[in-house]
Amino acid sequence: MRFLKLFVLLFVIQTQAQQGGMWIPSLLKGMNETEMKNLGMKMSIKEIYDVNQSSLKDAVPHFNGGCTSEVISPKGLILTNHHCGFSQIQSHSTVENDYLTDGFWAYKMEDELPNENLYVTFIVKIEDVTSAVLEGTASLTNEAEKQNKIQENIAMLSRTLPKEKWQENKIRTFYEGNQYMLFVTETFTDVRLVGAPPSSIGKFGSDTDNWVWPRHTGDFSLFRIYADKNNRPAAYSKDNVPYTPKHFLPISLDGVTEDDFTIVFGYPGKTNEYLPSVAIEQIVNELNPAKIEIRDRALKVADSYMRKDNAIKIQYASKYAGIANYWKKWIGETQGLKKSNAIAIKKESEKIFQTKVAKAGKEKEYGSLLADFNKNYAEIAPYALARDYFQEVVQRNTELLSVGYRLYLLEQVYKSNGEQSFNDRKNNLITALSGFYKNFNLNVDQNVFEQLIELYSKKSPKQFLPQSLTNIDAKNLATEIYSKSRLRSYEDLKELLTGDAKTVLANLNKDKAFQLVKELADKYSTEVAPKYDEINLTITALQRTYMKAQLELNKDSRIFPDANSTLRVTYGKVKGYEPKDATIYTPVTYLEGVMEKYIPGDYEFDVPSKLIDLYNAKDYGMYGENGKLPVNFIGTNHTTGGNSGSPAIDANGNLIGLNFDRVWEGTMSDIYYDPSICRNIMVDVRYILFIMDKYAGAKNLIEELKLVHPKKAKTLKTKTIKQK
Ligand code: ARG
Ligand code: ASP
């Protein structure tokens, strides 16, 4: 009887315990296989990750360092999100040829558009290299020395560990410095734009619907990888040929139902699941509110111009989306952390931790960790806040100041490395900034400046504020700087940068915008950054020990490492949720919902007339389901920024969807994952195919794909067996 109880309990834990998690593909065998099979997976782990045979991982490249993509044809066709390809789509767009508004489709390979600075990276293999990385560090007690030695070891190992000459070795840390993994990678740089729906499909609902369920966005775009004649990475050349992948994903036309098993395979960027409660308090009460307020103001200014002027709308579309995205996420995250009682729950588990430490007799090693966290977080608070103000106002949201900051760094290079380095950097900067000025509008930025510099002077910690900013008239300052600074235009700037280092620097130092940046940056780099870095180093070391302690004291629970932009597997089920009292969200949306949201002519909710026609005719072809066309669905997969563009894969390894977002109530999952409300949002792959085929008429692309019907195939098979 007791056995039975235990068995039932274990079974319940195995099938229901979905605490989220982003798992390392090479370690699934021991850690996750049973749970995955219990949830409905039909594949073997080797089909997901294998070094010698082709496996799913060979179809999932990192897209441009920040998103994920997947190979869906034998000719190197890849799928990612519209918002991941957004700046490429934008860069080919003009007011006359506006691919953002109208979409873009290459009906022949010759029409595919090359992209400078776009790359995709495949993982060849993953190996644990912890002991080699930590060699010679055990005796070092000084944290900075220890980190230097680790960096030295990493550099040496990356150089010497075996790889082919077109490959790269990259070493990344897991569990906050308790484990190190080697990734052998291959990076392709000739990646061309193949297709994108109009923004009214690819970005339908725009910022209003961003981070929100129910959702109706066709957030996808298509690219193609090109390789040299030997199928190896090569710089762009018209002689390059479509890449032949080791594996590409078949696409299932069967669709999803609630409780279907799903895997999301991709490159989650960064999570902080193991922070102490004091750190979360700081995020909720201080850092998030400050950043939200800054971006709130910047966005309002940009929005007012974009609504009036189409050229500005194109110039600022990508930047606006980027700023708005995290602005909104921080709002959701702050709310979610409060609503889910994350801080109280963490505090409770910290008490339990403390008891466990005592029980295990580990007080000497781990007993003071939590008190040390408290002390260090209190100490870092003003520095962290000042740092956020500097980064948000100077480096990110006021464009003129961000150029000024790059020039400030140029001056630093001259001071530390001399004329030659100065010239190299100057020339690079001139090239890099030509793209910047193409999308720069002086009026927009002057207004942003006025708003943000006022916040800076009123709300950033007083002790780090330059004298000249303590009492300002923001409007006057804005007029003064924006009418006089030579950073106003590319031509002026190029002229300003003409001559030898001495001349350039003398002229720069006469520029009003540069002078202001220099004052801010000097203050920041002498009084904020060094102290911040110093305390942060201590916190990082504490976090490493805290992680080690948790791994040691919770041997029988599985603990996943925080995301770090490396390839991970997360899995779960298609599932709805209850966002609030008396409200139930079902897991699939349909084209009907697009039409419900339709606002003619609106910049967020307009619908292209051709889509309306297809809807009225119910012309869904093989992509519909009982007379309806599925658009998006949600699941319990634990994802984060970077998972955008990740394939959602069924129990058999076929593509069923394209990950692109999370739900509003669950945006705090980077810090605290609550399985009852955290959901990821995916585009149903049939909506993507429908748009490619019926909307765009890109039959050429549909023909490249391998479309399958696993469920139907199964019923057919059982029928034949029964007949026998
Ligand atoms: N929230 C999604 C992610 O973090 C999609 C963002 C793109 N869309 C937007 N409206 N900004 O990337
Ligand atoms: N939208 C995110 C991305 O771009 C995904 C997420 O944060 O859920 O990676």
XYZ file of C-alpha atoms and ligand atoms in Angstrom:
745
model
C 0.000 0.000 0.000
C 2.691 2.432 0.953
C 4.527 1.482 -2.193
C 1.482 2.134 -4.248
C 1.034 5.549 -2.661
C 4.623 6.411 -3.379
C 4.247 5.213 -6.916
C 1.122 7.275 -7.472
C 2.819 10.291 -5.948
C 5.876 9.916 -8.145
C 3.691 9.475 -11.166
C 1.763 12.626 -10.341
C 4.997 14.539 -9.872
C 6.418 13.235 -13.145
C 3.362 14.092 -15.187
C 2.263 17.299 -13.527
C 5.434 18.800 -12.206
C 6.077 21.306 -14.883
C 8.104 23.886 -13.160
C 9.412 25.347 -16.362
C 13.048 25.087 -17.224
C 15.408 25.614 -20.125
C 17.504 22.520 -20.506
C 20.860 21.805 -22.096
C 20.280 19.604 -25.170
C 23.308 17.383 -24.566
C 22.141 16.557 -21.022
C 18.475 15.679 -21.636
C 19.074 11.964 -21.351
C 19.508 11.803 -17.596
C 17.620 14.949 -16.635
C 14.463 15.091 -18.703
C 13.803 12.044 -20.842
C 11.276 10.401 -18.501
C 9.284 13.556 -18.003
C 9.277 14.326 -21.709
C 8.024 10.839 -22.532
C 5.373 11.083 -19.838
C 4.187 14.325 -21.342
C 3.753 12.600 -24.686
C 7.048 12.784 -26.560
C 7.467 10.038 -29.142
C 11.034 10.818 -30.249
C 14.238 9.558 -28.723
C 16.626 12.065 -27.154
C 19.121 11.251 -29.898
C 16.698 12.597 -32.466
C 16.831 15.941 -30.664
C 20.548 16.134 -30.023
C 23.277 13.935 -31.442
C 26.845 14.683 -32.399
C 27.400 11.957 -34.968
C 24.025 11.674 -36.690
C 21.941 14.559 -37.906
C 19.373 15.645 -35.331
C 16.918 18.467 -34.645
C 19.692 20.733 -33.365
C 21.137 20.851 -36.906
C 17.989 22.616 -38.059
C 18.021 25.320 -35.380
C 20.547 28.126 -35.954
C 20.916 31.203 -33.781
C 19.639 34.149 -35.865
C 21.863 37.233 -35.837
C 22.955 36.620 -32.266
C 19.600 37.605 -30.751
C 16.822 35.448 -32.164
C 16.307 31.845 -33.218
C 15.492 30.415 -36.655
C 14.871 26.985 -38.147
C 15.723 25.349 -41.448
C 12.569 24.177 -43.225
C 13.771 23.045 -46.631
C 16.650 21.079 -48.175
C 17.693 24.349 -49.833
C 18.569 26.264 -46.692
C 15.277 28.148 -46.361
C 14.876 29.411 -42.792
C 11.939 30.716 -40.844
C 12.119 33.310 -38.080
C 9.892 36.063 -36.701
C 8.881 39.190 -38.576
C 10.205 41.196 -35.617
C 13.548 39.354 -35.856
C 13.942 40.180 -39.553
C 12.413 43.617 -39.058
C 15.524 45.731 -39.469
C 16.513 43.791 -42.620
C 13.044 44.271 -44.084
C 13.242 47.930 -43.116
C 16.694 48.391 -44.614
C 15.409 47.375 -48.068
C 12.377 49.647 -47.725
C 11.870 53.132 -49.082
C 8.777 55.303 -49.215
C 8.202 54.084 -52.817
C 9.116 50.431 -52.210
C 7.825 49.924 -48.738
C 8.273 46.249 -47.831
C 7.371 46.968 -44.238
C 3.914 48.104 -45.284
C 3.366 45.908 -48.323
C 5.418 42.816 -47.631
C 8.118 41.289 -49.796
C 8.224 37.991 -51.699
C 10.993 36.555 -53.847
C 9.304 34.385 -56.447
C 12.701 33.408 -57.862
C 15.991 32.846 -56.034
C 17.602 35.670 -58.029
C 15.237 38.083 -56.317
C 16.319 37.214 -52.788
C 17.931 40.205 -51.078
C 21.410 40.041 -49.460
C 21.875 41.629 -46.043
C 25.011 43.189 -44.698
C 25.863 42.159 -41.142
C 23.293 39.388 -40.918
C 24.494 35.961 -39.794
C 23.219 32.645 -38.511
C 25.146 30.232 -36.302
C 24.769 26.456 -36.045
C 25.896 24.332 -33.108
C 28.134 21.444 -34.168
C 28.670 19.989 -30.708
C 28.486 20.727 -26.982
C 30.993 19.474 -24.387
C 31.567 19.959 -20.681
C 34.940 21.685 -20.134
C 34.490 22.741 -16.499
C 37.646 21.212 -15.069
C 39.874 22.613 -17.830
C 38.391 26.106 -17.386
C 38.812 26.050 -13.615
C 42.340 24.672 -13.697
C 44.684 26.599 -11.409
C 41.903 28.663 -9.820
C 41.214 26.686 -6.650
C 44.005 28.379 -4.697
C 43.036 31.917 -5.753
C 41.039 33.738 -3.103
C 40.900 37.152 -4.734
C 37.784 37.222 -6.921
C 39.235 39.469 -9.635
C 42.359 37.300 -9.949
C 40.207 34.211 -10.125
C 38.108 35.671 -12.938
C 41.238 36.731 -14.827
C 42.655 33.238 -14.620
C 39.341 31.798 -15.842
C 39.329 34.229 -18.782
C 42.902 33.229 -19.621
C 41.991 29.553 -19.554
C 38.945 30.169 -21.727
C 40.998 32.088 -24.287
C 43.640 29.354 -24.357
C 41.118 26.518 -24.655
C 39.164 28.304 -27.385
C 42.378 28.560 -29.372
C 43.620 25.032 -28.823
C 40.618 22.704 -28.605
C 40.123 20.792 -31.872
C 37.837 22.206 -34.574
C 37.724 22.612 -38.343
C 39.197 25.836 -39.648
C 35.844 27.343 -40.642
C 34.437 26.639 -37.190
C 34.681 28.449 -33.876
C 35.066 27.360 -30.263
C 32.958 29.254 -27.762
C 32.930 28.610 -24.032
C 30.022 29.715 -21.871
C 29.338 29.467 -18.176
C 26.318 27.714 -16.644
C 24.919 27.762 -13.117
C 26.538 31.159 -12.501
C 30.112 29.920 -12.847
C 29.721 26.381 -11.519
C 29.873 24.712 -14.925
C 31.471 25.560 -18.297
C 30.472 24.239 -21.693
C 32.230 24.330 -25.032
C 30.212 25.018 -28.179
C 31.738 24.299 -31.547
C 29.867 26.491 -34.013
C 29.579 27.333 -37.720
C 28.515 30.808 -38.788
C 27.055 31.686 -42.183
C 27.112 35.306 -43.292
C 25.396 35.185 -46.677
C 21.773 35.173 -45.532
C 19.174 36.649 -47.899
C 15.669 37.923 -47.386
C 13.119 35.670 -49.080
C 9.738 36.705 -47.798
C 7.877 38.857 -45.323
C 4.171 39.526 -44.919
C 2.957 43.127 -44.688
C 3.251 44.560 -41.169
C -0.537 44.491 -40.945
C -0.093 40.701 -40.746
C 3.461 40.265 -39.408
C 3.018 42.910 -36.736
C -0.758 42.867 -36.449
C -1.775 44.399 -33.126
C 1.653 46.016 -32.860
C 2.428 47.469 -29.453
C -1.119 47.322 -28.095
C -1.186 43.541 -28.478
C 2.513 42.988 -27.744
C 2.965 40.640 -24.726
C -0.750 39.932 -24.726
C -3.081 36.986 -25.200
C -5.492 36.543 -27.055
C -3.187 37.307 -29.949
C -3.552 37.316 -33.742
C -0.135 38.081 -35.202
C 1.491 36.430 -38.243
C 4.910 37.188 -36.807
C 7.128 35.458 -39.384
C 9.656 36.141 -42.134
C 11.736 33.925 -44.391
C 15.415 33.980 -45.240
C 17.812 31.677 -47.066
C 21.317 30.637 -46.098
C 23.893 30.601 -48.886
C 27.202 28.713 -48.796
C 30.214 28.227 -51.030
C 30.484 25.305 -53.449
C 31.635 23.028 -50.612
C 28.583 23.945 -48.509
C 30.792 25.923 -46.113
C 30.322 29.435 -44.757
C 31.410 32.178 -47.167
C 31.091 35.944 -47.437
C 28.358 37.131 -49.818
C 29.024 36.292 -53.436
C 26.669 35.899 -56.357
C 28.369 32.542 -56.962
C 27.295 31.193 -53.583
C 24.674 28.448 -53.622
C 21.769 27.587 -51.295
C 23.029 25.793 -48.197
C 22.271 22.079 -47.866
C 21.398 21.484 -44.195
C 22.241 18.379 -42.173
C 18.613 18.381 -41.120
C 15.488 20.387 -41.895
C 12.127 20.298 -40.134
C 9.173 18.593 -41.785
C 6.011 20.622 -41.265
C 2.911 19.050 -39.765
C -0.463 20.056 -41.176
C -2.335 18.315 -38.368
C -2.557 21.300 -36.050
C -2.723 21.324 -32.282
C -5.263 20.484 -29.587
C -5.121 21.316 -25.897
C -2.654 19.075 -24.015
C -0.586 18.183 -27.081
C 3.101 17.809 -26.260
C 5.376 20.599 -27.528
C 9.081 21.342 -27.559
C 10.478 24.798 -28.123
C 14.083 24.643 -29.230
C 16.124 27.841 -29.318
C 18.461 30.400 -27.793
C 16.933 32.014 -24.682
C 18.992 35.106 -23.848
C 19.033 35.814 -20.145
C 17.017 34.850 -17.099
C 17.523 35.454 -13.371
C 15.616 32.629 -11.758
C 17.826 32.319 -8.686
C 17.998 35.889 -7.427
C 17.624 36.500 -3.703
C 14.446 38.331 -2.664
C 16.361 41.539 -1.930
C 17.404 41.765 -5.593
C 13.831 41.317 -6.771
C 12.683 44.026 -4.370
C 15.182 46.405 -5.963
C 13.942 45.571 -9.463
C 10.278 45.969 -8.530
C 10.589 49.110 -6.431
C 13.435 51.064 -7.989
C 15.024 49.944 -11.232
C 11.996 48.943 -13.303
C 9.964 52.060 -12.396
C 12.862 54.368 -13.351
C 13.437 52.695 -16.698
C 9.714 52.571 -17.435
C 9.342 56.300 -16.803
C 12.272 57.186 -19.068
C 11.017 55.089 -21.946
C 7.470 56.233 -21.416
C 8.538 59.782 -22.213
C 10.773 58.847 -25.149
C 8.028 56.745 -26.716
C 5.365 59.427 -26.392
C 7.543 61.873 -28.298
C 8.410 59.427 -31.104
C 4.796 58.294 -31.397
C 3.493 61.832 -31.860
C 5.836 62.359 -34.826
C 5.352 58.923 -36.365
C 1.606 59.358 -36.516
C 1.964 62.611 -38.472
C 4.754 61.778 -40.883
C 5.182 58.594 -42.891
C 8.885 59.115 -43.564
C 9.505 59.428 -39.817
C 7.370 56.359 -39.253
C 9.673 54.313 -41.484
C 12.798 55.840 -39.930
C 11.703 55.150 -36.365
C 9.596 51.967 -36.729
C 12.346 49.563 -35.757
C 13.808 51.718 -32.988
C 10.367 52.412 -31.581
C 9.457 48.731 -31.496
C 12.713 47.944 -29.710
C 12.227 50.583 -27.021
C 8.529 49.827 -26.573
C 9.109 46.112 -26.260
C 11.043 46.133 -23.005
C 9.186 49.147 -21.682
C 6.015 47.115 -21.834
C 7.708 43.988 -20.589
C 9.009 45.753 -17.475
C 5.503 46.975 -16.708
C 4.097 43.446 -17.017
C 6.993 41.966 -15.105
C 6.619 44.388 -12.204
C 2.884 43.725 -12.007
C 3.350 39.966 -12.290
C 6.003 39.822 -9.587
C 3.680 41.701 -7.261
C 0.591 39.721 -8.119
C 2.278 36.328 -7.819
C 3.823 37.294 -4.471
C 7.217 36.401 -5.833
C 9.075 38.301 -3.122
C 7.209 36.672 -0.232
C 7.583 33.244 -1.836
C 11.325 33.769 -2.291
C 11.631 34.935 1.309
C 9.900 31.779 2.450
C 12.245 29.574 0.435
C 15.199 31.532 1.801
C 14.099 30.561 5.309
C 13.979 26.931 4.246
C 17.396 27.312 2.649
C 18.801 28.661 5.898
C 17.429 25.671 7.813
C 18.862 23.251 5.277
C 22.252 24.891 5.572
C 22.140 24.460 9.339
C 20.965 20.859 9.087
C 23.753 19.973 6.680
C 26.303 21.590 8.974
C 27.357 23.980 6.201
C 26.990 27.232 8.110
C 30.602 28.143 7.641
C 30.347 27.942 3.855
C 26.789 29.078 3.226
C 25.404 30.458 6.472
C 26.041 34.142 5.783
C 25.118 34.156 2.073
C 21.720 35.774 2.493
C 22.986 38.414 4.910
C 25.815 39.168 2.498
C 23.350 39.584 -0.333
C 21.362 42.055 1.755
C 24.413 44.090 2.567
C 25.720 44.197 -1.001
C 22.387 44.969 -2.609
C 21.904 47.852 -0.201
C 25.334 49.111 -1.101
C 24.901 48.800 -4.879
C 21.441 50.463 -4.954
C 22.421 54.082 -5.825
C 25.073 52.918 -8.289
C 22.653 50.571 -10.023
C 20.084 53.334 -10.341
C 22.621 55.871 -11.638
C 23.833 53.280 -14.115
C 20.322 52.697 -15.438
C 19.796 56.439 -15.890
C 23.071 56.787 -17.743
C 22.461 53.806 -19.978
C 18.851 54.624 -20.738
C 19.230 58.367 -21.257
C 22.721 58.786 -22.691
C 23.559 55.506 -24.364
C 20.196 54.365 -25.586
C 17.281 56.751 -25.871
C 18.698 60.153 -26.780
C 20.298 59.561 -30.136
C 22.485 62.667 -30.286
C 23.922 61.807 -26.890
C 24.527 58.223 -27.964
C 26.623 59.502 -30.878
C 28.343 61.836 -28.451
C 29.142 58.872 -26.257
C 30.750 56.999 -29.136
C 32.901 60.058 -29.762
C 33.755 60.182 -26.084
C 35.026 56.604 -26.369
C 37.025 57.679 -29.433
C 38.777 60.294 -27.345
C 39.489 57.680 -24.678
C 41.049 55.431 -27.310
C 43.385 58.225 -28.312
C 44.384 58.784 -24.702
C 45.095 55.131 -24.024
C 46.283 53.765 -27.411
C 47.481 56.698 -29.490
C 46.978 58.053 -32.975
C 46.879 54.813 -34.999
C 44.068 53.232 -32.951
C 42.298 56.569 -32.945
C 42.332 56.683 -36.752
C 41.142 53.085 -37.134
C 38.297 53.647 -34.761
C 37.409 56.994 -36.289
C 37.134 55.463 -39.768
C 34.989 52.601 -38.509
C 32.767 55.062 -36.728
C 32.284 57.178 -39.842
C 31.177 54.111 -41.791
C 28.956 52.819 -39.000
C 27.202 56.157 -38.544
C 26.057 56.550 -42.144
C 23.249 54.067 -41.424
C 22.466 55.832 -38.188
C 21.873 59.217 -39.795
C 19.658 57.694 -42.468
C 17.145 57.060 -39.673
C 17.750 60.174 -37.594
C 15.336 63.071 -37.265
C 16.600 66.128 -35.424
C 13.207 67.373 -34.220
C 12.184 64.051 -32.778
C 15.464 63.701 -30.952
C 15.522 67.268 -29.667
C 12.155 66.652 -28.039
C 13.276 63.360 -26.585
C 16.360 65.080 -25.209
C 14.316 67.770 -23.558
C 12.156 65.196 -21.794
C 14.906 62.841 -20.735
C 17.498 65.344 -19.615
C 14.892 66.782 -17.298
C 14.282 63.384 -15.748
C 18.003 62.836 -15.462
C 18.519 66.075 -13.617
C 15.551 65.584 -11.303
C 15.545 61.880 -10.578
C 18.940 60.275 -11.029
C 20.913 60.023 -7.761
C 22.036 63.572 -6.892
C 25.519 62.634 -5.748
C 26.495 61.566 -9.278
C 24.941 64.477 -11.145
C 27.374 66.893 -12.834
C 27.192 70.406 -11.379
C 25.887 71.923 -14.605
C 22.831 69.659 -14.608
C 21.626 70.334 -11.091
C 19.355 73.167 -12.049
C 18.436 73.305 -15.695
C 15.858 74.700 -18.019
C 15.512 71.634 -20.230
C 13.900 73.503 -23.095
C 16.637 76.116 -23.319
C 19.339 73.525 -23.014
C 17.749 71.501 -25.818
C 17.529 74.496 -28.142
C 21.070 75.528 -27.348
C 22.539 72.088 -28.021
C 20.445 71.072 -30.996
C 20.915 74.324 -32.848
C 24.670 74.418 -32.374
C 26.047 70.892 -32.174
C 27.809 69.525 -35.226
C 26.552 66.047 -34.417
C 23.250 67.224 -35.943
C 23.952 65.786 -39.379
C 26.224 63.277 -41.050
C 27.870 65.954 -43.212
C 28.678 68.149 -40.230
C 29.966 65.195 -38.305
C 32.261 64.026 -41.098
C 33.676 67.502 -41.340
C 34.144 67.614 -37.596
C 36.108 64.376 -37.791
C 38.479 65.586 -40.518
C 42.133 66.076 -39.671
C 44.656 64.535 -37.300
C 43.751 63.431 -33.811
C 44.770 66.681 -32.107
C 42.689 68.828 -34.460
C 39.672 66.542 -34.276
C 39.751 66.386 -30.502
C 40.193 70.128 -30.152
C 37.155 70.708 -32.354
C 35.134 68.021 -30.636
C 35.755 69.613 -27.271
C 34.252 72.842 -28.535
C 31.001 71.081 -29.443
C 28.089 71.653 -27.032
C 26.639 68.141 -27.271
C 30.052 66.580 -26.850
C 30.784 68.761 -23.832
C 27.613 67.626 -22.118
C 28.213 63.955 -22.866
C 31.756 64.279 -21.629
C 30.641 65.755 -18.359
C 28.083 62.999 -17.852
C 30.377 60.230 -19.003
C 33.330 61.405 -16.912
C 31.172 61.451 -13.838
C 29.758 58.057 -14.707
C 33.044 56.377 -15.497
C 34.883 57.696 -12.472
C 32.213 57.686 -9.773
C 29.587 55.137 -10.789
C 30.955 52.381 -13.000
C 34.055 51.357 -10.988
C 32.144 51.064 -7.722
C 29.250 49.331 -9.446
C 31.635 46.826 -11.036
C 33.364 46.215 -7.750
C 30.187 45.446 -5.811
C 28.783 43.544 -8.729
C 31.822 41.284 -8.767
C 31.129 40.439 -5.135
C 27.465 39.809 -5.900
C 28.391 37.541 -8.811
C 30.647 35.526 -6.536
C 27.886 35.292 -3.920
C 25.438 34.187 -6.584
C 27.856 31.476 -7.683
C 28.175 30.148 -4.146
C 24.428 30.420 -3.613
C 23.860 28.366 -6.767
C 26.434 25.804 -5.658
C 24.702 25.528 -2.312
C 21.295 25.031 -3.901
C 22.639 22.327 -6.201
C 24.254 20.615 -3.225
C 21.375 20.898 -0.784
C 18.610 19.982 -3.241
C 20.185 16.927 -4.830
C 16.887 15.308 -5.766
C 15.237 18.265 -7.425
C 16.266 19.120 -10.943
C 17.631 22.625 -11.257
C 18.058 24.172 -14.687
C 20.756 26.746 -15.436
C 19.696 30.337 -16.147
C 19.477 31.226 -19.830
C 22.728 32.492 -21.352
C 22.036 32.727 -25.117
C 23.002 29.090 -25.647
C 20.860 26.427 -27.279
C 18.180 25.078 -24.922
C 15.207 22.779 -24.974
C 12.030 23.680 -23.175
C 8.918 21.553 -23.320
C 5.342 21.488 -22.172
C 1.834 21.272 -23.478
C -0.601 23.327 -25.454
C -2.645 24.919 -22.675
C -4.984 27.779 -21.835
C -4.988 29.589 -18.495
C -7.043 31.690 -16.114
C -5.646 35.225 -16.068
C -8.091 36.501 -13.458
C -11.216 35.658 -11.565
C -13.958 34.190 -13.744
C -11.930 34.473 -16.923
C -10.668 31.496 -18.884
C -8.407 31.777 -21.916
C -8.559 28.954 -24.441
C -5.317 28.072 -26.211
C -6.022 28.743 -29.911
C -7.062 31.883 -31.808
C -8.585 31.998 -35.301
C -8.864 34.369 -38.237
C -12.288 35.358 -36.879
C -10.377 37.124 -34.087
C -8.320 39.112 -36.592
C -11.551 40.370 -38.081
C -12.950 41.208 -34.638
C -9.943 43.425 -33.993
C -9.937 44.976 -37.469
C -9.943 48.812 -37.482
C -9.786 50.119 -41.071
C -6.811 52.408 -41.649
C -5.453 52.021 -38.114
C -1.701 51.654 -37.904
C -1.952 48.739 -35.503
C -5.156 46.939 -36.445
C -5.658 47.427 -40.161
C -6.138 44.235 -42.210
C -5.029 43.920 -45.854
C -7.983 43.698 -48.231
C -6.734 40.497 -49.809
C -6.840 38.786 -46.405
C -10.392 40.020 -45.906
C -11.345 38.530 -49.268
C -9.824 35.174 -48.374
C -11.633 35.293 -45.056
C -14.976 36.061 -46.673
C -14.509 33.258 -49.191
C -13.291 30.919 -46.391
C -10.596 30.017 -48.889
C -8.199 28.272 -46.511
C -7.209 25.285 -48.662
C -5.437 22.540 -46.757
C -4.554 24.937 -43.931
C -8.013 25.324 -42.389
C -9.604 23.212 -39.690
C -13.357 22.655 -39.648
C -13.926 25.748 -41.745
C -11.732 27.962 -39.557
C -8.160 29.137 -39.872
C -6.019 28.887 -36.709
C -3.710 31.857 -36.165
C -1.875 31.636 -32.795
C -1.695 29.209 -29.868
C -0.162 29.115 -26.388
C 1.655 26.502 -24.329
C 3.483 25.898 -21.068
C 6.962 26.116 -22.580
C 9.328 28.256 -20.510
C 10.790 30.820 -22.916
C 12.409 34.228 -22.830
C 13.818 36.948 -25.105
C 15.954 35.206 -27.728
C 13.445 32.391 -28.080
C 11.719 34.486 -30.698
C 11.715 32.578 -33.932
C 12.160 29.261 -32.123
C 10.440 26.273 -33.671
C 7.553 24.728 -31.762
C 7.913 21.043 -32.472
C 5.433 18.178 -31.974
C 6.011 14.806 -30.292
C 7.545 13.419 -33.497
C 9.911 16.223 -34.476
C 7.711 18.112 -36.935
C 7.252 21.864 -36.982
C 3.833 22.969 -35.676
C 4.451 26.589 -34.759
C 6.779 29.531 -34.456
C 7.432 30.995 -31.002
C 7.274 34.778 -30.749
C 6.065 36.039 -27.381
C 4.727 35.428 -23.891
C 1.439 36.337 -22.203
C 1.063 39.516 -20.152
C 0.346 37.841 -16.797
C 3.472 35.693 -17.193
C 6.131 38.173 -18.331
C 7.806 37.847 -14.928
C 8.899 34.321 -15.873
C 12.501 35.532 -16.314
C 12.644 36.038 -12.568
C 9.881 33.876 -11.198
C 8.164 31.161 -13.217
C 4.586 30.424 -12.184
C 3.338 27.373 -14.120
C -0.295 28.321 -13.676
C -0.058 31.522 -15.714
C 3.217 31.545 -17.648
C 2.590 30.757 -21.305
C 4.532 31.189 -24.520
C 2.782 32.375 -27.698
C 3.321 30.743 -31.087
C 2.081 31.332 -34.634
C 0.304 28.227 -35.907
C 2.458 26.998 -38.790
C -0.663 26.587 -40.923
C -1.282 30.328 -40.738
C 2.260 30.887 -42.012
C 1.758 28.455 -44.894
C -1.624 29.974 -45.683
C -0.103 33.460 -45.937
C 2.785 32.208 -48.090
C 0.524 30.206 -50.365
C -2.932 31.763 -50.536
C -2.091 35.358 -49.653
C 1.272 35.814 -51.376
C 1.044 33.097 -54.016
C 4.590 31.971 -53.273
C 4.085 28.438 -54.598
C 7.806 28.311 -55.321
C 8.450 28.266 -51.570
C 5.653 25.852 -50.639
C 7.129 23.370 -53.116
C 10.423 23.307 -51.233
C 8.806 22.169 -47.986
C 8.106 18.714 -46.643
C 4.499 18.719 -45.460
C 3.378 15.799 -43.302
C 0.259 14.481 -41.575
C 1.479 12.448 -38.587
C -1.922 12.083 -36.894
C -3.701 11.144 -40.080
C -0.893 8.755 -40.965
C -1.361 7.116 -37.578
C -5.108 6.587 -38.005
C -4.475 5.173 -41.452
C -1.892 2.798 -40.019
C -4.133 1.526 -37.217
C -6.934 1.031 -39.708
C -4.758 -1.149 -41.915
C -3.577 -3.129 -38.926
C -7.163 -3.684 -37.785
C -8.151 -4.823 -41.236
C -5.472 -7.467 -41.149
N 7.382 40.820 -27.191
C 8.035 40.085 -28.231
C 9.536 39.875 -27.893
O 9.974 40.226 -26.836
C 7.802 40.672 -29.586
C 8.323 42.039 -29.809
C 8.121 42.641 -31.162
N 6.912 43.415 -31.302
C 6.714 44.707 -30.901
N 5.542 45.245 -31.050
N 7.655 45.486 -30.382
O 10.428 40.076 -28.630
N 9.483 38.172 -28.000
C 10.659 37.564 -27.393
C 11.853 37.486 -28.343
O 12.008 38.308 -29.198
C 10.326 36.252 -26.805
C 9.891 36.405 -25.385
O 10.441 37.243 -24.684
O 9.035 35.632 -24.987
O 12.770 36.717 -28.182
